[in-house]
Short mmCIF file of C-alpha atoms and ligand atoms in Angstrom, two decimals:
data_model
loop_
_atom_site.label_atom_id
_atom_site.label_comp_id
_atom_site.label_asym_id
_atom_site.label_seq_id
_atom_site.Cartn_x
_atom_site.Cartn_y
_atom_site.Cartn_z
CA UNK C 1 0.00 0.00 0.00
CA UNK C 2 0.90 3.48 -0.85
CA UNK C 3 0.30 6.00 2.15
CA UNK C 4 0.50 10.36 2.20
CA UNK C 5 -0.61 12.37 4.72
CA UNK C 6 -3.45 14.08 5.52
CA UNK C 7 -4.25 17.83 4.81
CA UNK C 8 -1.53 20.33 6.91
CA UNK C 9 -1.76 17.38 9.15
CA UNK C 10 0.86 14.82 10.31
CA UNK C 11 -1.49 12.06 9.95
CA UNK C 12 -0.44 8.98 7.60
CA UNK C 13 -3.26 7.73 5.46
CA UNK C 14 -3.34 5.27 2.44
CA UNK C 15 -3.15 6.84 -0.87
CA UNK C 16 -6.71 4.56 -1.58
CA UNK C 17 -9.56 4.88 0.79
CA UNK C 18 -12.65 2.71 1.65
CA UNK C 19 -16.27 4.23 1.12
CA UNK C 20 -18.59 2.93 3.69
CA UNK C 21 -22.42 3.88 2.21
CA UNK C 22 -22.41 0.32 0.79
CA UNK C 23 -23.28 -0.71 4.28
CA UNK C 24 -26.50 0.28 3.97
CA UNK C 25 -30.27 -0.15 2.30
CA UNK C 26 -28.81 2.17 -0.23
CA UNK C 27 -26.48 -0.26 -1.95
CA UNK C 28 -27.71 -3.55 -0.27
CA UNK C 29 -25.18 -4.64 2.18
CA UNK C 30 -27.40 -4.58 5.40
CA UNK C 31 -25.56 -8.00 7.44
CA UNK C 32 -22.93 -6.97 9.35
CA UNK C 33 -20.79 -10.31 8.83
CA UNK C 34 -20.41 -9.00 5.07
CA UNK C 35 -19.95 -5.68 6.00
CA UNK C 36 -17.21 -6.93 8.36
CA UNK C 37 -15.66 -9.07 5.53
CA UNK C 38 -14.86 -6.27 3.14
CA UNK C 39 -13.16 -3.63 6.08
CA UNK C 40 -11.21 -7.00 7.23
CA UNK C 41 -9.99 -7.31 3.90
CA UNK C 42 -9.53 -3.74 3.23
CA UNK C 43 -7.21 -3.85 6.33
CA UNK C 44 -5.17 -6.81 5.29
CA UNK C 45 -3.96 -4.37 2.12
CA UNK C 46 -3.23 -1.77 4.32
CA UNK C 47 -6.14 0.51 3.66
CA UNK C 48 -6.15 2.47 6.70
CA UNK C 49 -8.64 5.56 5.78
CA UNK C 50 -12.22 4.93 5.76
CA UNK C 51 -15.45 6.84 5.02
CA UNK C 52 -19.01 6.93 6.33
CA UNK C 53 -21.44 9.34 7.07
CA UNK C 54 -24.48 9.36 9.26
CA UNK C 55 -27.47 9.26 6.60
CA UNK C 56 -25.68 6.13 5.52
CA UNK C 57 -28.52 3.46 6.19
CA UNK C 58 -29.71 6.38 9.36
CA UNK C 59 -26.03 4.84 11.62
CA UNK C 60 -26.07 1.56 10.47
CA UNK C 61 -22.99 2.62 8.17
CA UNK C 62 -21.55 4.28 11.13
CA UNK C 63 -22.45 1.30 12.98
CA UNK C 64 -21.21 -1.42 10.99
CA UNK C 65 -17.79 0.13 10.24
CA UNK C 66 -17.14 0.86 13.78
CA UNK C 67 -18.20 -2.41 15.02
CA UNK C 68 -15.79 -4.11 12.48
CA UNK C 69 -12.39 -1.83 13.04
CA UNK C 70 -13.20 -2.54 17.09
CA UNK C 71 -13.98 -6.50 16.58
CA UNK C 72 -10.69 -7.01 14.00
CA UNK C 73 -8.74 -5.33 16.78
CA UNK C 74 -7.11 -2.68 14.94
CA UNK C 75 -5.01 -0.05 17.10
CA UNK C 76 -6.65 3.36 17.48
CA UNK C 77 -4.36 5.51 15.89
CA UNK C 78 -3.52 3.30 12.99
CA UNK C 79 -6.72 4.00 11.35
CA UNK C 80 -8.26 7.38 10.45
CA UNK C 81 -12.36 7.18 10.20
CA UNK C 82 -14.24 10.57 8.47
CA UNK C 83 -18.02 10.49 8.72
CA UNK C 84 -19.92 13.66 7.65
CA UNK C 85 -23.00 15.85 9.42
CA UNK C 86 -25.96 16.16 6.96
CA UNK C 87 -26.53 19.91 5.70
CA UNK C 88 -29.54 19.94 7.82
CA UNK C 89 -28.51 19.08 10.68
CA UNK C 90 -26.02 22.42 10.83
CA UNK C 91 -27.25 23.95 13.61
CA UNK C 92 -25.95 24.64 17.02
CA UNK C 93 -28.66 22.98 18.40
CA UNK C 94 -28.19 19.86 16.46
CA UNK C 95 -24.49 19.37 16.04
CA UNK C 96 -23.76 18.48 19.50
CA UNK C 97 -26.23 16.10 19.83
CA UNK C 98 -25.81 14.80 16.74
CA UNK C 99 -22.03 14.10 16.58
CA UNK C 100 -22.09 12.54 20.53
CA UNK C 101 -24.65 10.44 18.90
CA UNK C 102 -22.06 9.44 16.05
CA UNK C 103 -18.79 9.01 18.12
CA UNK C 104 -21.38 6.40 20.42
CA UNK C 105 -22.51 4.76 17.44
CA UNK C 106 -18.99 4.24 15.54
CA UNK C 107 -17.63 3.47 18.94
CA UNK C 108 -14.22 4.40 18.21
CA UNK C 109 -14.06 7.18 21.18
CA UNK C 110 -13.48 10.55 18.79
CA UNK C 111 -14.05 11.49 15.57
CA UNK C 112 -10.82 11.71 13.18
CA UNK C 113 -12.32 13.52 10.40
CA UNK C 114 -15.78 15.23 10.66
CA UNK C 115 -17.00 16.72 7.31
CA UNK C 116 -20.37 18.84 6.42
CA UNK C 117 -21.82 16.64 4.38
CA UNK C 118 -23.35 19.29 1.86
CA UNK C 119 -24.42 22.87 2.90
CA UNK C 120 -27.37 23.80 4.38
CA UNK C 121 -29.53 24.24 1.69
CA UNK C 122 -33.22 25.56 2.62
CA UNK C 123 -32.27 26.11 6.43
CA UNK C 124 -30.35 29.55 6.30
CA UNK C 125 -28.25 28.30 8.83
CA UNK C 126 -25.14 31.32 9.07
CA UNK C 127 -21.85 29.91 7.82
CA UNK C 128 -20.31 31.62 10.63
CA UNK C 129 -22.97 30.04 13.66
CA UNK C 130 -21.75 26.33 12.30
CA UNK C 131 -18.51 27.15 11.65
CA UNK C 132 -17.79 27.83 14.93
CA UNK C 133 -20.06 25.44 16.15
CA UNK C 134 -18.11 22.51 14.84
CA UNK C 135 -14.88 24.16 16.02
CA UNK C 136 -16.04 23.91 19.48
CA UNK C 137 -16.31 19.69 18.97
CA UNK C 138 -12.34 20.10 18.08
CA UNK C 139 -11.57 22.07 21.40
CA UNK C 140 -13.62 19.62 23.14
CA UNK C 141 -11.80 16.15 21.65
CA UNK C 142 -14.83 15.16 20.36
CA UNK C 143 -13.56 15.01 16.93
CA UNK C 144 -10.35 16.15 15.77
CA UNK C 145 -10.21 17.76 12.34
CA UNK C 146 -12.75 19.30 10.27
CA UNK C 147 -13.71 18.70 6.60
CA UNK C 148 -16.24 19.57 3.68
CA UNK C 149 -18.10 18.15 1.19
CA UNK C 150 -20.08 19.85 -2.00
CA UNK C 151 -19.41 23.21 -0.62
CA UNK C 152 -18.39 25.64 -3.65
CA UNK C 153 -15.44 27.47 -2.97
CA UNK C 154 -16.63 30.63 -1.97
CA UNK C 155 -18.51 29.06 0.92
CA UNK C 156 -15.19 27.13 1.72
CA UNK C 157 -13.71 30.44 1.86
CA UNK C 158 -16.13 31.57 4.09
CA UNK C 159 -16.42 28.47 6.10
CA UNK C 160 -12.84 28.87 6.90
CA UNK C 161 -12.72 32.65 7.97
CA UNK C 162 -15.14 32.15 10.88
CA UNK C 163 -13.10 29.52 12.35
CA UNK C 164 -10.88 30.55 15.18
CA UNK C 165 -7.48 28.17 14.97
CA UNK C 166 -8.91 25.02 13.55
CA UNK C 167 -8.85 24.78 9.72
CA UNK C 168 -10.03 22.61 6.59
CA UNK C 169 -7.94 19.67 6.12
CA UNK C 170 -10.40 17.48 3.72
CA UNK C 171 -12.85 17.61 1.22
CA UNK C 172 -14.90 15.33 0.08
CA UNK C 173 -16.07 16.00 -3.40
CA UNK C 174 -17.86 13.72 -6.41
CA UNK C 175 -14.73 12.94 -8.75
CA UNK C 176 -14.15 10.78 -11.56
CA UNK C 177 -13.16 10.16 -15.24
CA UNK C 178 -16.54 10.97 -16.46
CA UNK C 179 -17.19 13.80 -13.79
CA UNK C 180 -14.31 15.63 -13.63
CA UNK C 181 -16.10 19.02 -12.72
CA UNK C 182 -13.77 19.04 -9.16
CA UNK C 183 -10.95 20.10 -11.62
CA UNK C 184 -12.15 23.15 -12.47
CA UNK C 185 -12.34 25.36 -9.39
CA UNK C 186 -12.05 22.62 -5.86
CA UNK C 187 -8.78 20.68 -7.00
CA UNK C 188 -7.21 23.62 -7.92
CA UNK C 189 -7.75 25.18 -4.36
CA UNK C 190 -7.35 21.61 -2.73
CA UNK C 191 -3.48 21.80 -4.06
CA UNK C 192 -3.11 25.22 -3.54
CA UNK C 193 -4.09 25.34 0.55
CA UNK C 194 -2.80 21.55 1.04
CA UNK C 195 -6.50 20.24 1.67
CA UNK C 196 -6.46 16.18 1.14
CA UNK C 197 -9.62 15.47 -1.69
CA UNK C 198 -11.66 12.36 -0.93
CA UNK C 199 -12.93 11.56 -4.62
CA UNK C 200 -16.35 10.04 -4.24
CA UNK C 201 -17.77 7.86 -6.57
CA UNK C 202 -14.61 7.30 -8.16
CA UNK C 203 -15.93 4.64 -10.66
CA UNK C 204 -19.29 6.40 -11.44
CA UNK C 205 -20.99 3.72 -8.99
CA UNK C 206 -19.43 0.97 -11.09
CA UNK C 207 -20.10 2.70 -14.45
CA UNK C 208 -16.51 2.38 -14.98
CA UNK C 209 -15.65 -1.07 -13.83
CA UNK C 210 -16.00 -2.52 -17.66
CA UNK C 211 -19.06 -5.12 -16.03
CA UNK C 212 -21.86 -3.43 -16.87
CA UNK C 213 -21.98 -2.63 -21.23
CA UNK C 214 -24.42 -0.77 -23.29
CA UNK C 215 -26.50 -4.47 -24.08
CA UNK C 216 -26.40 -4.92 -20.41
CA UNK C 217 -27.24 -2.17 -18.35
CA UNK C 218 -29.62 -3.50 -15.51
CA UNK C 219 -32.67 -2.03 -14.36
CA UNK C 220 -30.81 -1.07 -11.04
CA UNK C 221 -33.04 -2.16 -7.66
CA UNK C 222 -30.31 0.43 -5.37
CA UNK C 223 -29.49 4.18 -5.47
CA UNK C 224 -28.56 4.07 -8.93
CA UNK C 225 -31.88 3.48 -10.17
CA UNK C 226 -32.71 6.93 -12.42
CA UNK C 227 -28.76 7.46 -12.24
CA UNK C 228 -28.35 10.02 -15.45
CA UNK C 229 -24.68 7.89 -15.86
CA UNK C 230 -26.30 5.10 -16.48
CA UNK C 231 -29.16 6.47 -18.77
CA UNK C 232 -28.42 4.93 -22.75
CA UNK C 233 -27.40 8.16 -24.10
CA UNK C 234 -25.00 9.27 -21.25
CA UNK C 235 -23.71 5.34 -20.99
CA UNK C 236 -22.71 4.88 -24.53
CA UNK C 237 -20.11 7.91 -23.99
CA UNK C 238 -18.92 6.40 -20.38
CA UNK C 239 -18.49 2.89 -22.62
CA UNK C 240 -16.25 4.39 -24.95
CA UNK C 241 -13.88 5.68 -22.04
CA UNK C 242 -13.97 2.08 -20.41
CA UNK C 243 -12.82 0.47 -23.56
CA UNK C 244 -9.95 2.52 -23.77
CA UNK C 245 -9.19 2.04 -19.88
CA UNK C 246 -9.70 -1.83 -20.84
CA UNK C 247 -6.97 -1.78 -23.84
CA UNK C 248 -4.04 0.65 -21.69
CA UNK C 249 -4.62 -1.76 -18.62
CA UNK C 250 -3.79 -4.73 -20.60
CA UNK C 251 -0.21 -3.34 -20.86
CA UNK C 252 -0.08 -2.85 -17.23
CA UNK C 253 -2.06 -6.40 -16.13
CA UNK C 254 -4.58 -3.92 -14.68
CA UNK C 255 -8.73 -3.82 -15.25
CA UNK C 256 -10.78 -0.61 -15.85
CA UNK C 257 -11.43 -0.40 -12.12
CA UNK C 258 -7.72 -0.27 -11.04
CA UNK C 259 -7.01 2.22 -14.18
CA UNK C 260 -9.91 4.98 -13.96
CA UNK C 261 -8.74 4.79 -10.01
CA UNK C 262 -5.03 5.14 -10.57
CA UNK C 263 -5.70 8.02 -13.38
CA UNK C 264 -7.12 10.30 -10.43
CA UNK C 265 -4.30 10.17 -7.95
CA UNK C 266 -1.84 10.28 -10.95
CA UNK C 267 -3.71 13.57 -11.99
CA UNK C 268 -3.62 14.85 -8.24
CA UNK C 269 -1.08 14.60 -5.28
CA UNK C 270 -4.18 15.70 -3.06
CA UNK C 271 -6.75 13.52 -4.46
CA UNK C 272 -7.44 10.32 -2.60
CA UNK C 273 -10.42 7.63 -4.01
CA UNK C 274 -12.70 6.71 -1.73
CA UNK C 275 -14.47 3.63 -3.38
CA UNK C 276 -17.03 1.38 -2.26
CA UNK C 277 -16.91 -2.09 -1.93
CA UNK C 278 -19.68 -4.83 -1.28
CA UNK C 279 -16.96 -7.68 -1.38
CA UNK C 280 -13.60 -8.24 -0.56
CA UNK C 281 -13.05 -9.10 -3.92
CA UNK C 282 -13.75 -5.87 -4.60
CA UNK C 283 -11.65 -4.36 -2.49
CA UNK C 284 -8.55 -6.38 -3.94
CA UNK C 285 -9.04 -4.25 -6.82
CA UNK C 286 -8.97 -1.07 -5.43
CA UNK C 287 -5.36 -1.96 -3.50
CA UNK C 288 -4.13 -2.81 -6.79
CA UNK C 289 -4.68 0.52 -8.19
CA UNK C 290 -2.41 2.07 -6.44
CA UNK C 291 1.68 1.64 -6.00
CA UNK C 292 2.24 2.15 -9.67
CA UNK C 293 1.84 5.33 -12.22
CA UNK C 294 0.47 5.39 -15.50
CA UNK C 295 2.50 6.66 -18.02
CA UNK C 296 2.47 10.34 -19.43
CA UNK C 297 1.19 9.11 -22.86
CA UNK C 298 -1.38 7.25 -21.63
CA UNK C 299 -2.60 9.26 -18.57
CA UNK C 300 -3.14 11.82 -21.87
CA UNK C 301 -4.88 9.27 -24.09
CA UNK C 302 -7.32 8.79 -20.94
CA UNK C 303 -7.53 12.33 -20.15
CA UNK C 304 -8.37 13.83 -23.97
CA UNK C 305 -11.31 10.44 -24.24
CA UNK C 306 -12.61 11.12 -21.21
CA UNK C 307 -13.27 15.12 -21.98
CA UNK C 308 -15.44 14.18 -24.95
CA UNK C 309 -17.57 11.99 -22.56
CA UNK C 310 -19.48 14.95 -21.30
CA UNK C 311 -22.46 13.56 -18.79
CA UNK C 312 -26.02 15.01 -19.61
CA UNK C 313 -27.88 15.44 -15.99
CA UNK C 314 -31.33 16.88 -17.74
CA UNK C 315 -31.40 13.67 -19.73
CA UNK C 316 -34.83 12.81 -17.57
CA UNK C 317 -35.90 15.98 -18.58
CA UNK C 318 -39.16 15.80 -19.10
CA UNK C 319 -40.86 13.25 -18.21
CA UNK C 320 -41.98 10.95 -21.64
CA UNK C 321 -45.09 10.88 -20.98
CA UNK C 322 -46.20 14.75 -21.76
CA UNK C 323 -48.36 15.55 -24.57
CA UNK C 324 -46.13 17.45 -26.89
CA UNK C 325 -47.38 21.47 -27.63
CA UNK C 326 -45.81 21.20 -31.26
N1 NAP B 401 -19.97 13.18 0.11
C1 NAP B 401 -20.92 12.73 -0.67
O1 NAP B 401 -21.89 13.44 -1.00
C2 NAP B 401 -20.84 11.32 -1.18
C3 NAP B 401 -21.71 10.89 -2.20
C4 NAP B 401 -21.58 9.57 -2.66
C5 NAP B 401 -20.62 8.72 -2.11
N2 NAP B 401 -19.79 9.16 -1.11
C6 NAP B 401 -18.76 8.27 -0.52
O2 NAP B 401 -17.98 7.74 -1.58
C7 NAP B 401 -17.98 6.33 -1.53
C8 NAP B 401 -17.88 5.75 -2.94
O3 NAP B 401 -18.84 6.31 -3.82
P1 NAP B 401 -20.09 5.48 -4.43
O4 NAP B 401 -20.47 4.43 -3.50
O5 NAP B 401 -21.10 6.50 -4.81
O6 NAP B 401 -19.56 4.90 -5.80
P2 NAP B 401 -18.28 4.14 -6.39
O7 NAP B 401 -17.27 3.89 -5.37
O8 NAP B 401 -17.92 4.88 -7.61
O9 NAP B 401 -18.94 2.74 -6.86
C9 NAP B 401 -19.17 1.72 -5.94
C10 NAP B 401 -19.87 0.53 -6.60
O10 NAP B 401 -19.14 0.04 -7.73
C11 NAP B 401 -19.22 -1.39 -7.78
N3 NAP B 401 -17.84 -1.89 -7.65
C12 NAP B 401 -16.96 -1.60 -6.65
N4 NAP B 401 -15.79 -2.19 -6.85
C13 NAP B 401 -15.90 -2.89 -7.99
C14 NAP B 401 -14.99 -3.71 -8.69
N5 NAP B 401 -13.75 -3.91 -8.25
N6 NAP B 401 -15.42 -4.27 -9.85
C15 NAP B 401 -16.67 -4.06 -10.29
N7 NAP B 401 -17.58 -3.30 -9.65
C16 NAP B 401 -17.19 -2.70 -8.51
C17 NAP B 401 -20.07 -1.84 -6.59
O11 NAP B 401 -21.45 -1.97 -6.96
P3 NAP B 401 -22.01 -3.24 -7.80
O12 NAP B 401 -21.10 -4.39 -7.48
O13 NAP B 401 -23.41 -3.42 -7.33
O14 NAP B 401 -21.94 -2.79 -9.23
C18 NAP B 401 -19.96 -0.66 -5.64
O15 NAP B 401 -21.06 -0.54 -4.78
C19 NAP B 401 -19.24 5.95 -0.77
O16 NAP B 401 -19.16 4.68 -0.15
C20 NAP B 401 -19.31 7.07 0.24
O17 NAP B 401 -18.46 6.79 1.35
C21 NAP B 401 -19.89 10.45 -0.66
#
């Protein structure tokens, strides 16, 4: 395993993270033994850095992933766990409550990383009342550093001038070869202020692994259902990219998993995948994309397909079944 540090921060963490919203209703894995399987294995490859959040499955995320790192008897400070406060939930009111709720449920002690989860949308909540709000959780060990994710950058910028001493030290922002909108404004920053990038849904929820093809796209059952990446239109221009990642990882004896993975920490010191895994299987894929660089020519050749697949989010838009006024 490949490890960096997080943030400004001293703290070692592996260059590939584990996302933990598959332990939920969202993505189907609900029993705790398999939950448990995939951190165990996720450990064994040195994957120290884990994700969850506490709409995850309402704690049972939180739950499961805590249970697990306490029951495989891993040492305290050798992993480093970031779970994320819901937007609404932003409040004075609610964010003490809330997090001693999460460090009981994880049941790790303290928080390493606690992250906004999005802004508070429809709540007009002051940036500066939860700003310092969550500071007061450092001062108090509850949790001890602070993160974002989908804030724009000049509420980032704002975020961080109301806090006292404590500052940003991760993001956690949607990232990948298909989505590469995080480039334009919240990587640049990321690099600039030393802020580590968790990359969620770093293979387009599995758009990218090569298994699913435009003659057999599934009617997903899980959160992907409606998914605009995997509506026809979008997915024939995501299936182009994954035959080219399929072709460059044959030189290197890697899938399209371990490539589209490895071409966003080649593109980024700061960004780190997060993936998420329902098996271990699964997981052994993710540890192989890391410890090994593509090369210039063909982190281009991935780079200049992947622009020209350019994801259409209106694509629902409207709904079929409207009379048409022409
Ligand atoms: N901050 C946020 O707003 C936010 C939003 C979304 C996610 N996240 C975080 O980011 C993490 C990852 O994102 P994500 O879950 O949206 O998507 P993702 O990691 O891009 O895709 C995960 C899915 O891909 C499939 N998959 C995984 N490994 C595979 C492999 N080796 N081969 C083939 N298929 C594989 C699995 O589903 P199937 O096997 O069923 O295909 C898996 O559930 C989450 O767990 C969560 O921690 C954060």
């Amino acid at each position: 395993m490949e490890y960096t540090r997080l943030g400004k921060t001293g703290e070692r963490i592996s260059r590939i993270g584990l996302g933990a919203w598959q332990f939920s209703e969202a993505w189907g894995v609900t029993e705790y033994e398999k939950a448990k399987a995939v951190v165990a294995r996720a450990l064994e490859l040195g994957i120290n850095f884990f994700d969850t959040a506490m709409v995850y499955g309402n704690g049972l995320s939180e739950y499961a992933l805590g249970r697990a790192l306490r029951e495989l008897g891993v040492k305290r400070d050798e992993v480093f766990v970031t779970t994320k406060i819901p937007g609404d939930f932003l409040n004075p009111f609610d964010i003490p409550r809330a997090v001693e709720r999460s460090v009981r449920v994880l049941g790790l002690g303290y928080i390493d990383g606690l992250l906004a989860h999005w802004p508070p949308a429809w709540h007009n909540f002051p940036t500066r009342v939860y700003a310092r709000a969550l500071e007061r959780l450092v001062n108090v060990g509850l949790v001890r550093y602070l993160g974002l994710s989908n804030f724009p950058v000049e509420l980032v910028e704002g975020f961080r001038s109301s806090l006292a001493k404590a500052d940003v030290e991760v993001f956690q922002y949607r990232y990948n070869l298909v989505e590469r909108w995080a480039e334009e404004e919240i990587i640049p920053y990321a690099e600039k202020n030393s802020i580590t990038v968790q990359a969620w849904s770093p293979i387009a929820k599995g758009a990218l692994t090569g298994k699913y093809t435009p003659g057999n796209l599934p009617k997903f059952a899980d959160v992907r259902a409606g998914d605009p990446v995997f509506h026809p239109e979008n997915f024939e221009k995501v299936w182009r990219v994954v035959q080219l990642l399929k072709s460059i990882g044959e030189k290197y004896g890697k899938n399209p998993t371990q490539v589209a993975l490895n071409w966003l920490i080649t593109t980024s010191p700061v960004v780190v995948p997060i993936p998420g895994a329902k098996s271990p299987e699964q997981v052994e894929d993710f540890a192989g994309a890391v410890g090994w660089r593509l090369k210039a020519e063909d982190w281009r050749a991935i780079d200049e397909a992947s622009r020209s697949a350019v994801i259409l989010y209106s694509i629902h838009y409207p709904r079929a079944d409207l009379p048409s006024s022409q």
